[in-house]
Coordinates of C-alpha atoms in Angstrom, one line a residue:
X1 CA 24.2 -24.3 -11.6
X2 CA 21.0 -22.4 -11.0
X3 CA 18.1 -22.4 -13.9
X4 CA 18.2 -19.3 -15.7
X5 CA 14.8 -18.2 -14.4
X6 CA 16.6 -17.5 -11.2
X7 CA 19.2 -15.6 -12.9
X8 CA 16.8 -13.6 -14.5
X9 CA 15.0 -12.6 -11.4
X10 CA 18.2 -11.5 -9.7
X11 CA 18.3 -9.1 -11.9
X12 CA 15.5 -7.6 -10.3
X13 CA 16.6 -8.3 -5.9
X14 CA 17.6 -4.9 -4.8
X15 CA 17.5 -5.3 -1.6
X16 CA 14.9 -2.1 -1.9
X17 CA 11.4 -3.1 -3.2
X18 CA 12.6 -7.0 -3.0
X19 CA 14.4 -8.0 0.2
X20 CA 16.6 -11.1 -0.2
X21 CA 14.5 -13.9 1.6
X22 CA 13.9 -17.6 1.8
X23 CA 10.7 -19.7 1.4
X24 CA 9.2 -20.4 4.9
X25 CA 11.3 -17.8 6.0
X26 CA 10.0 -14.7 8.4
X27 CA 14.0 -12.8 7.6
X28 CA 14.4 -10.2 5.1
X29 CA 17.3 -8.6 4.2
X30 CA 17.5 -4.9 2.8
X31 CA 19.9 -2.7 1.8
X32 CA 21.1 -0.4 5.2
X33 CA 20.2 3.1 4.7
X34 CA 23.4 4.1 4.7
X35 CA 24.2 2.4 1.6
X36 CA 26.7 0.2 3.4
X37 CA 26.2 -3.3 4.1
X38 CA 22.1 -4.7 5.3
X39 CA 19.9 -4.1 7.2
X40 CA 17.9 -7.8 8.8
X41 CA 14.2 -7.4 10.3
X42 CA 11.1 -9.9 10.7
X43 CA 8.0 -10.4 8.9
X44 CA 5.5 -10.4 11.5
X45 CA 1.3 -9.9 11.0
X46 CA -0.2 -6.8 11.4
X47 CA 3.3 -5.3 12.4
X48 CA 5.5 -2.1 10.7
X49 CA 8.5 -3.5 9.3
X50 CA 10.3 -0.7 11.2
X51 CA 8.9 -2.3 14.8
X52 CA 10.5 -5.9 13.3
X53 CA 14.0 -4.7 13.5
X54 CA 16.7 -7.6 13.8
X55 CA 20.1 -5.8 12.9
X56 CA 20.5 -2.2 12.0
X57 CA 23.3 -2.3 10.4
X58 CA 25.6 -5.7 9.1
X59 CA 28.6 -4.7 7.5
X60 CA 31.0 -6.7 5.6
X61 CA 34.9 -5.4 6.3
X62 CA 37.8 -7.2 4.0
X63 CA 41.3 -8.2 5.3
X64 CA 42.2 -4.9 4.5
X65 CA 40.4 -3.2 6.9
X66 CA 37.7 -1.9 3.8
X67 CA 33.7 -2.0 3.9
X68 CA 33.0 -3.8 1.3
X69 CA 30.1 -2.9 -0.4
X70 CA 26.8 -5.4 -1.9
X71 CA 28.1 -6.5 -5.4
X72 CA 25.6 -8.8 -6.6
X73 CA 22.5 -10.3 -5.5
X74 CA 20.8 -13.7 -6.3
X75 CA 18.3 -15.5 -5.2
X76 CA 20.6 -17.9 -3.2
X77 CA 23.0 -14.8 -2.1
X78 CA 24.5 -11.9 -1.5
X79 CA 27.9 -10.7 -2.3
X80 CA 30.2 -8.5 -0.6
X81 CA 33.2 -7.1 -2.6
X82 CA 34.7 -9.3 -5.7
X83 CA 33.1 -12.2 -4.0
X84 CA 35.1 -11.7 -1.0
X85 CA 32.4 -12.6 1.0
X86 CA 28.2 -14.3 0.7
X87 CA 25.4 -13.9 2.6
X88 CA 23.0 -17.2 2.5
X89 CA 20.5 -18.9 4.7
X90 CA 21.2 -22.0 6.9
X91 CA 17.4 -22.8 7.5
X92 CA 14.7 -20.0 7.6
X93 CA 15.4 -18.7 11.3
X94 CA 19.1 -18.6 10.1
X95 CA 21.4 -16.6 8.2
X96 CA 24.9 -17.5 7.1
X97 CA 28.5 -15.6 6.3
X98 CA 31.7 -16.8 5.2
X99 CA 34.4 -14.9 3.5
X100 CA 37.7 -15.1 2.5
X101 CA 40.7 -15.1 5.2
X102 CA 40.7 -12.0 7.3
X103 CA 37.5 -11.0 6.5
X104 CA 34.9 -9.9 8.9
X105 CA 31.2 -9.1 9.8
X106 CA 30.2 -5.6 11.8
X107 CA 26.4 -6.2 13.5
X108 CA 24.6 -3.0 15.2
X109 CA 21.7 -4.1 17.0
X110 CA 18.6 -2.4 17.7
X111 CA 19.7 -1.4 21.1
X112 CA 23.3 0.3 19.6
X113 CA 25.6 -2.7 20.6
X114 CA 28.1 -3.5 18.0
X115 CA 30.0 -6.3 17.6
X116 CA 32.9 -7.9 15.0
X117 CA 33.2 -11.6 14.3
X118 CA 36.0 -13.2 11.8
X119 CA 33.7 -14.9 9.1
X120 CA 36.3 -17.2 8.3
X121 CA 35.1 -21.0 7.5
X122 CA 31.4 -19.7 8.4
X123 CA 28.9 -18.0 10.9
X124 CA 25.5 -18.1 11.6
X125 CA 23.4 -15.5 13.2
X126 CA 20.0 -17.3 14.3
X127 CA 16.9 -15.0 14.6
X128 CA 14.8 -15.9 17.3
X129 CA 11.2 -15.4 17.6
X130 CA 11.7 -12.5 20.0
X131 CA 14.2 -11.3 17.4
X132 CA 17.1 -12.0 19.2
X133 CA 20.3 -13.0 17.6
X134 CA 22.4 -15.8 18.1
X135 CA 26.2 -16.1 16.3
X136 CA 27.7 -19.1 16.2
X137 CA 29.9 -21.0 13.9
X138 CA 29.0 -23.1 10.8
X139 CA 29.5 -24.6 7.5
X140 CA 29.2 -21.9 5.2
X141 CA 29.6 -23.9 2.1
X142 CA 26.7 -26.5 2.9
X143 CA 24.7 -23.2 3.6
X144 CA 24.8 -22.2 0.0
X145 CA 24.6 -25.5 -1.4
X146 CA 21.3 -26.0 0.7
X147 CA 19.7 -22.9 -0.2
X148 CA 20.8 -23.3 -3.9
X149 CA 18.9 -26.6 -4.1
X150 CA 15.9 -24.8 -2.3
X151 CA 16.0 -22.3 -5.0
X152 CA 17.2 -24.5 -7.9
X153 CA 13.3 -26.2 -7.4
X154 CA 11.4 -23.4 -6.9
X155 CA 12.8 -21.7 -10.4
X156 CA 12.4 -25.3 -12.0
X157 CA 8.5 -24.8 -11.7
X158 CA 8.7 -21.5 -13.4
X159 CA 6.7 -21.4 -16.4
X160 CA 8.0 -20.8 -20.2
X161 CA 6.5 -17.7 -21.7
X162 CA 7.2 -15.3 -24.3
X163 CA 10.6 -14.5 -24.6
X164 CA 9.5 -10.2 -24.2
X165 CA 8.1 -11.4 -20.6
X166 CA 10.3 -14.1 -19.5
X167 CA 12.4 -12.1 -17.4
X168 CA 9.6 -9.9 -15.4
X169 CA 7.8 -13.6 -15.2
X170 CA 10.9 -15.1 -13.3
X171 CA 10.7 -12.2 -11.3
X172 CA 7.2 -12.7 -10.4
X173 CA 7.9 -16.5 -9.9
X174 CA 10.5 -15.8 -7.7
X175 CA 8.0 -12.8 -5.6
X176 CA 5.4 -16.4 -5.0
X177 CA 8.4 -18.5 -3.8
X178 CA 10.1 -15.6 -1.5
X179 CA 6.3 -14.8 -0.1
X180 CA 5.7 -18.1 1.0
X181 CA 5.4 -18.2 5.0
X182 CA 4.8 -21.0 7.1
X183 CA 1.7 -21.0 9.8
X184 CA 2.8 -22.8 12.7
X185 CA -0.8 -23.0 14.4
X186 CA -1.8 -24.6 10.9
X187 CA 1.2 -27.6 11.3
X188 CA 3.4 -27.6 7.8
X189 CA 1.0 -25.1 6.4
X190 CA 2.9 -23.3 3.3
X191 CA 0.4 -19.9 3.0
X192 CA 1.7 -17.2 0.3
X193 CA 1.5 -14.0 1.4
X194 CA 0.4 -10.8 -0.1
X195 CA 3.8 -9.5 1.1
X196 CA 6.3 -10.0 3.3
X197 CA 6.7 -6.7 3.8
X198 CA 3.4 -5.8 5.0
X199 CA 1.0 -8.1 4.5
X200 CA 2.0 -11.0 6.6
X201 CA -1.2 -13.6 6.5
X202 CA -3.4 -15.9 3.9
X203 CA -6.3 -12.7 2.8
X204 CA -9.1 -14.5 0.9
X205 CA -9.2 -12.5 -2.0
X206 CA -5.8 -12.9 -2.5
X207 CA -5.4 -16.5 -1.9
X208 CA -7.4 -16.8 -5.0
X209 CA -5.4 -14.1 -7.7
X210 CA -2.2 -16.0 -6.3
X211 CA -3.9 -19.7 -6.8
X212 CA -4.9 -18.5 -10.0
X213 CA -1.3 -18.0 -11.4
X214 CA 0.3 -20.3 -8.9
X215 CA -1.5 -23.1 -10.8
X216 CA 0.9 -23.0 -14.2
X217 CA 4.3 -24.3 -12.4
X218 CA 2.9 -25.3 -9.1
X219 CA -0.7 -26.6 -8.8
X220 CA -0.4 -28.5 -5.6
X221 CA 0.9 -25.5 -3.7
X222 CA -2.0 -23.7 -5.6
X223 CA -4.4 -25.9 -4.1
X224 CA -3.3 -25.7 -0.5
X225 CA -3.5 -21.4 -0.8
X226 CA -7.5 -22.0 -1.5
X227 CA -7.5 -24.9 1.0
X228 CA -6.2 -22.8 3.7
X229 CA -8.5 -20.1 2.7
X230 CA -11.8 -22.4 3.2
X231 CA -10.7 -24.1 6.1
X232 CA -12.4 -22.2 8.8
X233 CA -15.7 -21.3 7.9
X234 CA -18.1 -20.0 10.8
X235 CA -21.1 -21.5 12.0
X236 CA -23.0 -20.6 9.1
X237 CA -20.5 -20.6 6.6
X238 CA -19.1 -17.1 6.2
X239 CA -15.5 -17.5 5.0
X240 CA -12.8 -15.5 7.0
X241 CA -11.5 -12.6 5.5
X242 CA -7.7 -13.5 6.7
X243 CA -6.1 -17.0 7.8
X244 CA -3.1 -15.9 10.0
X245 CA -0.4 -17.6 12.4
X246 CA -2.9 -16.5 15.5
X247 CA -6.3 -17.4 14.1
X248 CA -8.4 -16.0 11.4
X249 CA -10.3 -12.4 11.0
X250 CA -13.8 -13.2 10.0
X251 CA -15.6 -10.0 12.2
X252 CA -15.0 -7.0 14.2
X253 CA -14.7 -8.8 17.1
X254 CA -11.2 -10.8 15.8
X255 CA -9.4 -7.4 16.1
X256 CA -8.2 -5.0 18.9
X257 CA -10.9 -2.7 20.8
X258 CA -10.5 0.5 19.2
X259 CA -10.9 -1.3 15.9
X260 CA -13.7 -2.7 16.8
X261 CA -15.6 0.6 17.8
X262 CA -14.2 1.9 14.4
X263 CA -15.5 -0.6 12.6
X264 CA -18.9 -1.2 14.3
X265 CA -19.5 2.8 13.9
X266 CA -18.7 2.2 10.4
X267 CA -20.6 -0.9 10.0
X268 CA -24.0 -1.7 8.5
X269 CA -26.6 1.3 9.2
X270 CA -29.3 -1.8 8.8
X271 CA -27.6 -4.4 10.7
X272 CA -27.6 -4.3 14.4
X273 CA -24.4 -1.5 15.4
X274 CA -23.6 -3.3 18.4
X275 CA -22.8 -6.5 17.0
X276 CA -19.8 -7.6 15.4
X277 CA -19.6 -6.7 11.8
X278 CA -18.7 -10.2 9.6
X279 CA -15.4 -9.6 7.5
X280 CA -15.0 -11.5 4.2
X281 CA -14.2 -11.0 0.5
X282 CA -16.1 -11.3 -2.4
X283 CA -17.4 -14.6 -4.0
X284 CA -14.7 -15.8 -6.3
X285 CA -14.2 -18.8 -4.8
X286 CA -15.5 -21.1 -7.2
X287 CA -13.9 -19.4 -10.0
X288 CA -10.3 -19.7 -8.6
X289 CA -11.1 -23.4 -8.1
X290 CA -12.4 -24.2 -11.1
X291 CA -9.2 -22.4 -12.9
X292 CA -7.0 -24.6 -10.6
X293 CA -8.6 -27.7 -11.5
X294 CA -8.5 -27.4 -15.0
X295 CA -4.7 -27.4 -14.4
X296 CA -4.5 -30.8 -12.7
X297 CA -7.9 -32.6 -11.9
X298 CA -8.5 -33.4 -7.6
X299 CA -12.2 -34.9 -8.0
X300 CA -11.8 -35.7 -3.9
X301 CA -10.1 -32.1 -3.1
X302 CA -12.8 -30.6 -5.4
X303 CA -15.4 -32.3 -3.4
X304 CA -13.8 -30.8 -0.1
X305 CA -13.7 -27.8 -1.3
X306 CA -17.2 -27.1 -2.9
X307 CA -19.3 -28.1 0.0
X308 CA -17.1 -25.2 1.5
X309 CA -17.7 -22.8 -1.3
X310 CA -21.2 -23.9 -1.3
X311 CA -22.3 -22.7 2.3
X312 CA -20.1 -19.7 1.7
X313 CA -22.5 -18.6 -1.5
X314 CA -25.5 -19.6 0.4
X315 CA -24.5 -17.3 3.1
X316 CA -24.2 -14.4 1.1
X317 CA -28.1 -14.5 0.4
X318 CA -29.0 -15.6 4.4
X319 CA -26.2 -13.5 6.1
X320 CA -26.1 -10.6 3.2
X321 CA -28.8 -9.5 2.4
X322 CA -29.3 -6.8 5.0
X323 CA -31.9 -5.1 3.6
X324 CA -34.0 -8.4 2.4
X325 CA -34.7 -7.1 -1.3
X326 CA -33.1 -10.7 -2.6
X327 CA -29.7 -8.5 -3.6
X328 CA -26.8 -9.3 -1.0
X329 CA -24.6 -6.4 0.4
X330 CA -21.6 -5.5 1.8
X331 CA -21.5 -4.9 5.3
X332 CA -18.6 -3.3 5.5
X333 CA -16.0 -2.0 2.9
X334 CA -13.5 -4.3 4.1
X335 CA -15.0 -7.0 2.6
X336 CA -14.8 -6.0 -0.9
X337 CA -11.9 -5.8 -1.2
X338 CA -11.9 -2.6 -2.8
X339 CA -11.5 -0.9 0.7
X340 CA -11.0 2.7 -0.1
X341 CA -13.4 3.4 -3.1
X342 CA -16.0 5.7 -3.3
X343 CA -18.7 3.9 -3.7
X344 CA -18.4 3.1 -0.2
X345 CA -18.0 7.3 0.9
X346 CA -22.2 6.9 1.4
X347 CA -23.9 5.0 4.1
X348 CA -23.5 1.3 4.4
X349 CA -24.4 -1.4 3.3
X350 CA -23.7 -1.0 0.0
X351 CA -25.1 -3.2 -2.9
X352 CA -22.2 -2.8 -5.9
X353 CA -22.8 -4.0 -9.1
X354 CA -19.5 -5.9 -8.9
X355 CA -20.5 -8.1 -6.1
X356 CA -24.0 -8.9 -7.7
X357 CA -21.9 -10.4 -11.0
X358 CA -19.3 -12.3 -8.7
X359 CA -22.6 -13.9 -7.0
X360 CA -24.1 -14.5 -10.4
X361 CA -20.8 -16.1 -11.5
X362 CA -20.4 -18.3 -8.8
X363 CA -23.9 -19.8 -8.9
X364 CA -23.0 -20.7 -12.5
X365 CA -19.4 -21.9 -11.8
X366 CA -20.7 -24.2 -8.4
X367 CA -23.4 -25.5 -11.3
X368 CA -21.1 -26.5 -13.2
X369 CA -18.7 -28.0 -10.9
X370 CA -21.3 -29.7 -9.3
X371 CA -22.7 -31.5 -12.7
X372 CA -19.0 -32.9 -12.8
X373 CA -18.1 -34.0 -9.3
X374 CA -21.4 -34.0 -7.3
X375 CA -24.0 -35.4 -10.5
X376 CA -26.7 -36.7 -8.2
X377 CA -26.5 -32.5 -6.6
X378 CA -29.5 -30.1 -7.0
X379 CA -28.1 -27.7 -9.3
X380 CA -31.8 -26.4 -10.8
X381 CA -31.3 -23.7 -7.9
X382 CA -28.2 -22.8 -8.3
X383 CA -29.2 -21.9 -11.8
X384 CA -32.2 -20.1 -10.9
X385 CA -30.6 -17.8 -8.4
X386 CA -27.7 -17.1 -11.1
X387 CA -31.0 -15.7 -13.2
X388 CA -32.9 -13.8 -10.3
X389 CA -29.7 -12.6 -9.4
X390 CA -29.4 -11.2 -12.8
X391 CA -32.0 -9.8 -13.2
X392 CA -31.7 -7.8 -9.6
X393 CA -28.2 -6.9 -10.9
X394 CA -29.5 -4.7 -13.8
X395 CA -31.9 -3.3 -12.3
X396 CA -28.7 -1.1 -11.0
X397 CA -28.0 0.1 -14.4
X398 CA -28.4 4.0 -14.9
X399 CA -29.9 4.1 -18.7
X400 CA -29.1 8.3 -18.2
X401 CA -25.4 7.8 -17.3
X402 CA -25.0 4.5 -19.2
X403 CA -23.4 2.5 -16.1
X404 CA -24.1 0.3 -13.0
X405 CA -24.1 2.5 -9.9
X406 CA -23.9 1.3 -6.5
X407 CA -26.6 1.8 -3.7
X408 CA -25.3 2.7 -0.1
X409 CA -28.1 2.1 2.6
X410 CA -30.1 2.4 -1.0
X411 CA -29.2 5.6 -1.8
X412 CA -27.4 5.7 -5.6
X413 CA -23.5 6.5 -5.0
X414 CA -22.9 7.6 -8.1
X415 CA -19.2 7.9 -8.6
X416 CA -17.6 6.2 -12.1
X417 CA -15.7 3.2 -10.4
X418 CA -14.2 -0.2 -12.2
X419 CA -16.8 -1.9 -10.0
X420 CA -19.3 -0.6 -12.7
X421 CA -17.7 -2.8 -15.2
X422 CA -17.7 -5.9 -13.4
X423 CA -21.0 -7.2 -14.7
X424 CA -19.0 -7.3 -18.2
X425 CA -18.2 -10.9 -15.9
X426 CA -21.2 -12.4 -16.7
X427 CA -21.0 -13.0 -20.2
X428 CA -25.3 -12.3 -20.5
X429 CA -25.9 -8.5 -20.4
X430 CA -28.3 -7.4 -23.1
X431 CA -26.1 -6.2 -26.1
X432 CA -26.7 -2.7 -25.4
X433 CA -25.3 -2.7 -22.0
X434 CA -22.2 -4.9 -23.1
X435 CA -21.9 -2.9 -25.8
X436 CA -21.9 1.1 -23.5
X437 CA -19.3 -1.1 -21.2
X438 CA -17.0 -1.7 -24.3
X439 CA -17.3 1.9 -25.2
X440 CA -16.8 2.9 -21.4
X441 CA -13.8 1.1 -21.4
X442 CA -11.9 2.4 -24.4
X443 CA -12.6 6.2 -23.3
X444 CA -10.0 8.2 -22.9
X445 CA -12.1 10.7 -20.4
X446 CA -13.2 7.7 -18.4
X447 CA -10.8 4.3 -18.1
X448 CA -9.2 4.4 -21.2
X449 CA -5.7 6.5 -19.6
X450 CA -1.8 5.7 -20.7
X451 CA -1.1 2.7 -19.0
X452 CA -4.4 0.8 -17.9
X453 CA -7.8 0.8 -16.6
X454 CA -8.0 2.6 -13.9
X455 CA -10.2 2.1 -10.7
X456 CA -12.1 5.1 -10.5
X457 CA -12.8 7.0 -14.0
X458 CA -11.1 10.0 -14.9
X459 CA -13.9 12.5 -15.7
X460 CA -15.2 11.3 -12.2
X461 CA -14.7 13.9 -9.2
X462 CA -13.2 11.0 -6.9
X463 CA -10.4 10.5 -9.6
X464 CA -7.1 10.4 -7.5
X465 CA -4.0 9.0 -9.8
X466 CA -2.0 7.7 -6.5
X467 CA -4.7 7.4 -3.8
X468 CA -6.0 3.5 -3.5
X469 CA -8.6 2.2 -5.2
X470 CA -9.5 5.6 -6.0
X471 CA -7.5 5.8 -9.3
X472 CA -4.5 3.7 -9.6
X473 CA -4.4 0.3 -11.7
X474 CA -4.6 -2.7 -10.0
X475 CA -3.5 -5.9 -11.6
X476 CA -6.4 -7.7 -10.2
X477 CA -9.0 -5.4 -11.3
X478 CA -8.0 -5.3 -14.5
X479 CA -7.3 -8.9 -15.3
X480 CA -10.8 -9.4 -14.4
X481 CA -12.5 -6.8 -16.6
X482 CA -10.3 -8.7 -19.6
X483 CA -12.1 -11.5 -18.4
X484 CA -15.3 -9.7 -18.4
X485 CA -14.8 -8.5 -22.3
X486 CA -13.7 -11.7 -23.3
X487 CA -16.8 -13.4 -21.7
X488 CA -19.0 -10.8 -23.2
X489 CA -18.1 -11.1 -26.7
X490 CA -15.3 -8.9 -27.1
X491 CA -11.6 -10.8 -27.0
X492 CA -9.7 -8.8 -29.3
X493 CA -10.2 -6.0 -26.8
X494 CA -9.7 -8.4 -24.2
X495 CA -6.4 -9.5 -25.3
X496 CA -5.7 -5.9 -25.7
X497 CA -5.9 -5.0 -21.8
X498 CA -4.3 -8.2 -21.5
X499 CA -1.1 -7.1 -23.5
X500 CA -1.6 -3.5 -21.7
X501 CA -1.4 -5.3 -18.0
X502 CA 1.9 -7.2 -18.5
X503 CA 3.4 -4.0 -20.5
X504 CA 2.5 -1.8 -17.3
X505 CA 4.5 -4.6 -14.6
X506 CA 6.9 -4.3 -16.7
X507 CA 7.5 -0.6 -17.3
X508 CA 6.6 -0.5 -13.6
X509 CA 9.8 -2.6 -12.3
X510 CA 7.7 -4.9 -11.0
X511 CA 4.5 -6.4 -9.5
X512 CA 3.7 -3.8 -7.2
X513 CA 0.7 -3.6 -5.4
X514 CA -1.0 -0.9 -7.3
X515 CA 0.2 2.1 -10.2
X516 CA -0.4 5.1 -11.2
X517 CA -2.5 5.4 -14.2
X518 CA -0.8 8.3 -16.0
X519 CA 3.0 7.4 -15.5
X520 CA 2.8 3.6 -14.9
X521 CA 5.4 4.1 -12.3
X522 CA 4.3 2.3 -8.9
X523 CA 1.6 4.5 -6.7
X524 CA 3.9 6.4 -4.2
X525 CA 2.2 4.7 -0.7
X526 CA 1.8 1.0 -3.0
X527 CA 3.9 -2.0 -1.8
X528 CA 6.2 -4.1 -3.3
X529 CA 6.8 -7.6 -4.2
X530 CA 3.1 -7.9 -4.4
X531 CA 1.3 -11.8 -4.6
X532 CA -1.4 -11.3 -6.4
X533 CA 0.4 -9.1 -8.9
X534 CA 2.9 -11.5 -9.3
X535 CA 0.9 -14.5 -9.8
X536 CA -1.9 -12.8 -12.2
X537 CA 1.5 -11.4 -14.1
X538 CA 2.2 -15.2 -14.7
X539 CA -1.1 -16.0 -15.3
X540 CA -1.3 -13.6 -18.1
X541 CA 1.7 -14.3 -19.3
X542 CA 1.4 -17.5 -19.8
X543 CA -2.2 -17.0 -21.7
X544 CA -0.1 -14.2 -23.8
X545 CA 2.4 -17.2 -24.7

């Protein structure tokens, strides 16, 4: 028998916005557009699901001569008809059929072939890396039982929550397990993805929101997503902005030409325009390891890891700080994360009031960490740069509009984003600027809207409900502003957006990758099946519980 938790999430596997998968797996199975049978593609980096086409149509016929439509879905399988027939996975290149007598499978390939095949005891259509197929016989029955047990573990890992969010959190449980890939230039590497649909590599921002939840039913596999995350740091100790199965993107240079002249045209109006443009993601590093470690202690992984995070922060000051006022930037929108807001519409770089409190933070967190697994460590600058920091930080406050603005090439950008609110994060903002962020925050003109924070305010011109990070909610975003309330003397609140964030995934159908802020359905252009939304769903659920 399968745990309940994977019962639960089969509730949620249409075959639509959640293909039927396997861990390690690059197959995904969807529903065919014609409502009969699947469809079968790859996962594949920086590649359209539609160019990743395996089958086009596979289509389950009975001893009758009927099609016999998807019944069920599970985790472990598929079922055609009253069970007349399951779809499971041998190993993660290779699907399985079997069916009762007389029963048989229809496959339309890419290039229009079709042919039939008796499922009989069992067949297995192997995907090659060119996305070829292979049929050939097989045990049907050990098929199942293997990717039962495969499952069965997973689901065992799956936290206990509040009974209100137990379903939505198997759900989400099962979104980490189906989005885990493997990396073969990384050996056994197991890197959750932001989805497979999509988003097929380890983003550095993201390996840190998935870590973050990760860590209640699986802290080892936590661990590995932040050690593959800090594995290749360059020369002077940028972190990459993605870890995939050909390398890593850590500048313009690591993508294809016209890209590159995009992004250096794009790129820092202070920094040299001919020269590749460095690609990251904000400092949260030592955040997301200190949460995982106050799961299950590593004092050896922990020391690995912060000499890592260490250069990384140190960087941001030497490799940052284009414009040499002491305040780091970002080079390039791409590396906040928040790609599309408009606090980057201005000139670049742009020095945003939510990188200055992630760099604040992380002086404090390393500090800390540092006391406990490095003691004989020089902390005493750390410290001090978390102050100076600080103090560069509010100098961005706007005492007229009552926020933190951002400064492109130094010019203010004035827009109403969430960015604004970030410094909430540091817990040690004078009372009167904690205080116009709490009021900011429960406005019903600005971020206080139906169903969450959004990331642009409402009153603002920029305001777009479906248009990303130029409106919608985003999990992420919000989780951290609870954080930021919480920290600043305000948990009740906190708690409240809390409650408001797992209410909205919910209402949603699922942890997609962003929502709109007045309906709380997902964003029209947002995807599905979403990491980060899934893990911080569990991670909030579980402090709900």
């Amino acid at each position: 028998m399968m745990t309940d938790a994977a019962a639960l999430a089969g509730r949620r596997l249409d075959l639509v916005s959640a293909p039927f998968t396997l861990p390690r797996s690059r197959v995904l199975v969807f529903r065919a557009d014609d409502g009969e049978g699947v469809r079968v593609h790859t996962s594949e980096y920086e590649r359209r699901l539609s160019d990743c086409r395996v089958l086009d149509a596979l289509t389950v016929i009975g001893a009758g001569g009927e099609v016999l439509p998807v019944t069920d879905v599970h985790p472990a399988r598929v079922t055609f008809g009253a069970a007349a027939a399951t779809l499971t996975f041998a190993d993660p290149s290779t699907l399985s059929l079997g069916g009762e007598p007389g029963a048989r499978v229809r496959l339309r390939r890419p290039d229009g072939h079709v042919e039939e095949h008796l499922l009989g005891g069992g067949i297995r259509l192997h995907v090659a890396a060119d996305r070829a197929v292979a049929v050939e016989s097989g045990d049907h029955c050990a098929a199942l039982a293997a990717t039962e047990a495969i499952w069965v573990d997973w689901f065992a890992k799956c936290p206990s929550v509040r009974d209100d969010l137990q379903e939505m959190a198997a759900f989400c449980w099962w979104v980490l397990g189906a989005n885990i890939v493997e990396l073969p230039s990384l050996g056994d590497a197991r890197a959750i993805v932001p989805s497979k649909i999509g988003y097929v590599g380890l983003w550095q921002w993201d390996a840190y929101f998935i870590a973050v939840g990760l860590r209640h039913g699986d802290p080892e596999l936590a661990r590995e997503q932040l050690d593959i995350a800090f594995r290749f740091p360059q020369p002077d100790g940028q972190l990459p902005d993605v870890v995939h199965e050909l390398g890593v993107l850590a500048t313009s240079d690591d993508l294809p030409e016209s890209d590159r002249a995009n992004l250096r045209r794009a790129g820092s109006q202070i920094a040299d325009p001919s020269a590749p443009v460095p690609l990251t993601k904000p400092p949260l590093a030592a955040w997301a390891l200190r949460k995982v470690l106050e799961v299950e202690d590593a004092p050896d992984y922990a020391r690995t890891q912060l000499a890592r995070i260490l250069r990384s922060q140190d960087w941001w000051f030497a490799g940052s700080d284009l414009d040499h006022d002491g305040m780091p930037e970002y080079g390039h929108p791409y590396s906040s994360g928040l790609d599309d807001s408009p606090i980057f519409d201005g000139p670049l770089p742009t020095a945003a009031p939510d990188l200055g409190a992630y760099l604040v933070q992380q002086d404090r967190e390393l500090a800390s960490l540092l006391v406990k697994y490095e003691p004989d460590a020089d902390v005493a600058r750390l410290r001090a740069r978390a102050e100076t920091t600080q103090e560069l930080l509010l100098r961005m406050w706007d005492p007229e509009r009552s926020r933190f603005l951002a400064f492109g090439g130094g010019e203010p950008q004035r827009s109403d984003t969430v960015v604004g609110l970030m410094p909430l994060l540091t817990g040690t903002l004078p009372a009167p600027i904690a205080a116009s962020l709490r009021q900011a925050v429960d406005d019903p003109e600005r971020f206080a809207l139906p169903w969450g924070l959004p990331t642009v305010a409402a009153s603002d011109p920029d305001f777009s409900e479906e248009r990303m990070w130029r409106g919608p909610v985003w999990v992420n975003t919000s989780m951290l502003v609870a954080e930021g309330m919480e920290a600043s003397g305000y948990p009740e609140r906190a708690r409240e957006l809390r409650e408001q964030t797992v209410a909205l995934v919910i209402h949603g159908g699922g942890p997609h990758e962003y929502f709109n802020p007045q309906t709380g359905e997902k964003a029209r252009t947002a995807t599905t099946a979403f990491g980060w939304s899934a893990a911080l769903f569990v991670d909030l659920a579980v402090q709900l519980s």
